[in-house]
Amino acid sequence: MFFLYKGISLVIQPRSFYARDTVEVARDVLGKKLIRVLAGQQLEAIIVETEAYRHADDPASHAYRGKTKRTEVMFGPVGHAYVYFIYGNWYCLNVVARDHDQPAGAVLIRAVEPLTGIAFMQKKRNTQSLTLLTNGPGKLTQALQITKRQNGIDMTKKGQLYITDTGKQDLQIAKTGRIGISQARDMHWRFYIQGNPWVSR
DNA sequence: CACCCGATTATCT
DNA sequence: GATAATCGGGTGT
């Protein structure tokens, strides 16, 4: 468990990490560190829950019916951020990931464990609770101030939003069906670190 | 241009 | 456990 983990690692996840099957990346990106850099504020969090969304074999994916203006990032270079707006209020953060022979795919980041900048996140989320801070895809983007402005940015480069390794291995990982979808519920492409308090459900 | 609805959340019961 | 809130994207007219 990462609770209040303070380890340091500045090693950025290389682009090759994301150039693999989307489902594998969804599992392997658990335990990595998400870093959001704002003016005078650095926010850090550990990725603890994810879901894979693929292409032609995945009716639940935004990319299922082909490329549109909204989903074009899913068809672009791996390692970039795909951010979309949902339910009139919320943004969801994905990292583009797919195997070499696939045209589109992304990993939805569903929950993170907050590490640094917690007071800032509490302000943005209007709660003191550590778990309610980032235990959902729309919650963590609000805490980390991620919106459509971050759509398409390269998360394999040090900048306003990127992902680094933490050196953590041998995590206990659980696998279930994805949340909030009506189709393809039998595909078990949701992953989370077993027992972590930020799991969204 | 109208319609439908969603990879959610907060706030109830 | 159920439901309202809220609005942009996608589709078809």
Coordinates of C-alpha atoms (C1' of nucleotides) in Angstrom, one line a residue:
Chain A
M1 CA 0.0 0.0 0.0
F2 CA 1.1 3.5 -0.8
F3 CA -0.6 5.4 2.0
L4 CA 1.4 8.6 2.5
Y5 CA 4.2 7.2 0.4
K6 CA 7.1 9.7 0.2
G7 CA 9.5 7.8 -2.0
I8 CA 11.3 9.7 -4.8
S9 CA 11.6 8.8 -8.4
L10 CA 12.2 11.2 -11.2
V11 CA 12.4 8.6 -13.9
I12 CA 9.7 9.3 -16.5
Q13 CA 7.8 6.4 -17.9
P14 CA 9.2 6.1 -21.5
R15 CA 7.0 6.1 -24.5
S16 CA 7.6 2.5 -25.1
F17 CA 5.8 1.7 -21.9
Y18 CA 2.6 2.9 -23.6
A19 CA 3.2 1.1 -26.9
R20 CA 1.8 -2.2 -25.6
D21 CA -1.6 -3.7 -25.3
T22 CA -4.0 -1.2 -23.7
V23 CA -5.1 -3.7 -21.1
E24 CA -1.5 -4.5 -20.0
V25 CA -0.7 -0.9 -19.7
A26 CA -3.8 -0.3 -17.6
R27 CA -2.5 -2.9 -15.2
D28 CA 1.1 -1.8 -15.2
V29 CA 0.5 1.9 -14.8
L30 CA -0.9 1.2 -11.3
G31 CA 1.6 2.4 -8.7
K32 CA 3.1 5.0 -11.0
K33 CA 3.2 8.6 -10.0
L34 CA 1.1 11.3 -11.7
I35 CA 2.6 14.7 -11.5
R36 CA 0.8 18.0 -12.1
V37 CA 2.8 21.2 -12.2
L38 CA 1.0 24.5 -11.7
A39 CA 2.4 27.9 -11.2
G40 CA 3.9 27.7 -7.7
Q41 CA 2.3 24.4 -7.0
Q42 CA 3.4 20.8 -7.6
L43 CA 0.8 18.2 -7.1
E44 CA 1.7 14.5 -6.9
A45 CA -0.4 11.3 -6.7
I46 CA -0.1 7.6 -7.1
I47 CA -2.3 5.9 -9.7
V48 CA -4.4 3.3 -7.9
E49 CA -7.3 2.4 -10.2
T50 CA -7.5 2.3 -14.0
E51 CA -9.6 1.0 -16.9
A52 CA -8.6 0.0 -20.5
Y53 CA -10.6 1.2 -23.5
R54 CA -9.6 -0.2 -26.9
H55 CA -10.9 0.1 -30.4
A56 CA -12.8 -2.1 -32.8
D57 CA -13.2 -5.0 -30.2
D58 CA -14.5 -2.7 -27.5
P59 CA -18.1 -1.3 -27.8
A60 CA -17.6 0.7 -24.6
S61 CA -14.7 2.7 -26.0
H62 CA -15.1 6.2 -27.4
A63 CA -12.9 5.0 -30.2
Y64 CA -15.2 2.1 -31.1
R65 CA -17.1 4.0 -33.9
G66 CA -14.0 5.6 -35.4
K67 CA -12.2 8.8 -35.1
T68 CA -14.1 12.0 -34.3
K69 CA -12.9 15.5 -33.2
R70 CA -13.3 14.5 -29.6
T71 CA -11.5 11.2 -29.8
E72 CA -8.7 12.0 -32.2
V73 CA -6.1 12.0 -29.4
M74 CA -6.9 8.3 -28.8
F75 CA -5.7 7.7 -32.4
G76 CA -2.6 9.9 -31.9
P77 CA 0.8 9.2 -30.3
V78 CA 0.9 7.0 -27.2
G79 CA 1.8 8.6 -23.9
H80 CA -0.3 11.6 -24.5
A81 CA -3.2 12.8 -22.4
Y82 CA -6.8 12.2 -23.6
V83 CA -9.1 14.4 -21.5
Y84 CA -12.9 14.5 -22.2
F85 CA -15.8 16.3 -20.6
I86 CA -18.7 14.3 -19.2
Y87 CA -22.1 14.7 -17.6
G88 CA -22.0 18.5 -17.9
N89 CA -19.5 19.0 -15.1
W90 CA -16.5 16.7 -15.1
Y91 CA -13.3 15.8 -16.9
C92 CA -11.8 12.4 -17.2
L93 CA -8.1 11.8 -17.7
N94 CA -6.7 9.0 -19.9
V95 CA -3.3 8.2 -21.2
V96 CA -3.1 7.0 -24.8
A97 CA -1.8 3.4 -24.9
R98 CA -2.1 0.7 -27.6
D99 CA -0.3 -2.1 -29.2
H100 CA 1.6 -1.4 -32.5
D101 CA -1.1 -2.9 -34.7
Q102 CA -4.0 -1.0 -33.1
P103 CA -5.3 2.4 -34.3
A104 CA -6.6 3.6 -31.0
G105 CA -6.7 3.0 -27.2
A106 CA -6.4 4.7 -23.9
V107 CA -6.2 4.0 -20.2
L108 CA -8.7 5.9 -18.0
I109 CA -7.3 6.9 -14.6
R110 CA -10.1 6.3 -12.2
A111 CA -8.5 7.0 -8.8
V112 CA -5.2 8.2 -7.3
E113 CA -3.7 8.4 -3.9
P114 CA -2.8 12.1 -3.1
L115 CA 0.8 12.6 -2.0
T116 CA 1.8 16.2 -2.2
G117 CA -0.2 19.4 -2.5
I118 CA -3.0 17.9 -0.5
A119 CA -4.1 21.2 1.0
F120 CA -4.4 22.7 -2.5
M121 CA -6.5 19.7 -3.6
Q122 CA -8.7 20.0 -0.5
K123 CA -9.4 23.6 -1.4
K124 CA -10.3 22.7 -5.0
R125 CA -12.5 19.8 -4.0
N126 CA -14.1 21.6 -1.1
T127 CA -13.5 18.7 1.3
Q128 CA -11.1 17.8 4.1
S129 CA -11.5 14.1 3.5
L130 CA -8.4 12.4 2.1
T131 CA -10.3 9.7 0.4
L132 CA -13.1 11.8 -1.1
L133 CA -10.4 13.9 -2.6
T134 CA -9.4 11.7 -5.5
N135 CA -11.5 8.5 -5.4
G136 CA -13.1 8.9 -8.8
P137 CA -12.2 10.0 -12.3
G138 CA -14.0 13.3 -12.1
K139 CA -12.8 13.9 -8.6
L140 CA -9.1 13.5 -9.3
T141 CA -9.2 15.9 -12.3
Q142 CA -10.8 18.5 -10.1
A143 CA -8.2 18.0 -7.4
L144 CA -5.4 18.1 -9.9
Q145 CA -6.9 20.9 -12.0
I146 CA -7.0 18.9 -15.2
T147 CA -9.4 20.1 -18.0
K148 CA -9.6 20.1 -21.7
R149 CA -6.7 22.4 -21.8
Q150 CA -4.5 19.4 -20.9
N151 CA -6.0 17.3 -23.7
G152 CA -3.3 16.0 -26.0
I153 CA -0.2 16.9 -23.9
D154 CA 2.7 14.5 -23.9
M155 CA 2.9 12.8 -20.5
T156 CA 6.3 11.3 -21.3
K157 CA 8.0 14.7 -21.1
K158 CA 8.6 16.7 -18.0
G159 CA 6.0 19.5 -18.1
Q160 CA 2.6 20.5 -16.7
L161 CA 1.4 16.9 -16.5
Y162 CA 3.5 13.7 -16.7
I163 CA 4.0 10.2 -15.2
T164 CA 7.1 8.8 -13.5
D165 CA 8.1 5.4 -12.1
T166 CA 8.1 4.8 -8.4
G167 CA 10.1 1.6 -8.3
K168 CA 7.2 -0.1 -6.5
Q169 CA 6.7 -3.7 -7.6
D170 CA 4.7 -6.8 -6.7
L171 CA 1.5 -4.9 -6.1
Q172 CA -1.6 -6.9 -5.2
I173 CA -3.9 -6.1 -8.1
A174 CA -7.6 -6.8 -8.5
K175 CA -9.4 -7.1 -11.8
T176 CA -13.1 -6.5 -12.5
G177 CA -15.6 -5.3 -15.1
R178 CA -15.5 -1.6 -15.9
I179 CA -17.7 1.0 -14.1
G180 CA -20.4 3.1 -15.6
I181 CA -20.7 1.4 -19.0
S182 CA -23.7 -0.3 -20.5
Q183 CA -21.9 -2.4 -23.1
A184 CA -19.1 -5.0 -22.8
R185 CA -19.6 -5.3 -19.1
D186 CA -18.1 -8.8 -19.3
M187 CA -14.7 -7.5 -20.3
H188 CA -12.7 -7.3 -17.1
W189 CA -10.5 -4.4 -18.0
R190 CA -10.7 -2.5 -14.7
F191 CA -7.7 -2.8 -12.4
Y192 CA -7.0 -1.5 -8.9
I193 CA -4.4 -1.9 -6.1
Q194 CA -6.0 -4.3 -3.7
G195 CA -7.2 -2.7 -0.5
N196 CA -6.4 0.9 -1.3
P197 CA -8.9 3.4 0.2
W198 CA -9.2 5.5 -3.0
V199 CA -10.8 2.8 -5.1
S200 CA -13.9 4.4 -6.6
R201 CA -16.2 1.4 -5.9
Chain B
dC1 C1' -31.1 22.4 -35.5
dA2 C1' -33.2 18.9 -32.5
dC3 C1' -32.7 15.0 -30.1
dC4 C1' -30.5 11.6 -27.1
dC5 C1' -27.4 10.3 -23.7
dG6 C1' -23.1 9.6 -21.3
dA7 C1' -16.0 6.0 -19.1
dT8 C1' -20.0 11.0 -12.9
dT9 C1' -21.0 13.0 -8.6
dA10 C1' -23.5 14.7 -4.5
dT11 C1' -27.2 14.1 -2.0
dC12 C1' -30.8 12.3 -0.6
dT13 C1' -33.8 7.8 1.4
Chain C
dG1 C1' -29.8 2.1 -3.4
dA2 C1' -31.9 5.8 -6.2
dT3 C1' -31.9 10.0 -8.6
dA4 C1' -31.3 14.9 -10.2
dA5 C1' -28.0 18.0 -12.1
dT6 C1' -25.9 19.6 -16.3
dC7 C1' -24.1 20.3 -21.2
dG8 C1' -21.2 19.1 -25.1
dG9 C1' -20.6 15.5 -28.5
dG10 C1' -22.5 12.6 -32.0
dT11 C1' -26.0 11.7 -35.0
dG12 C1' -29.6 12.4 -38.1
dT13 C1' -33.0 15.8 -40.2

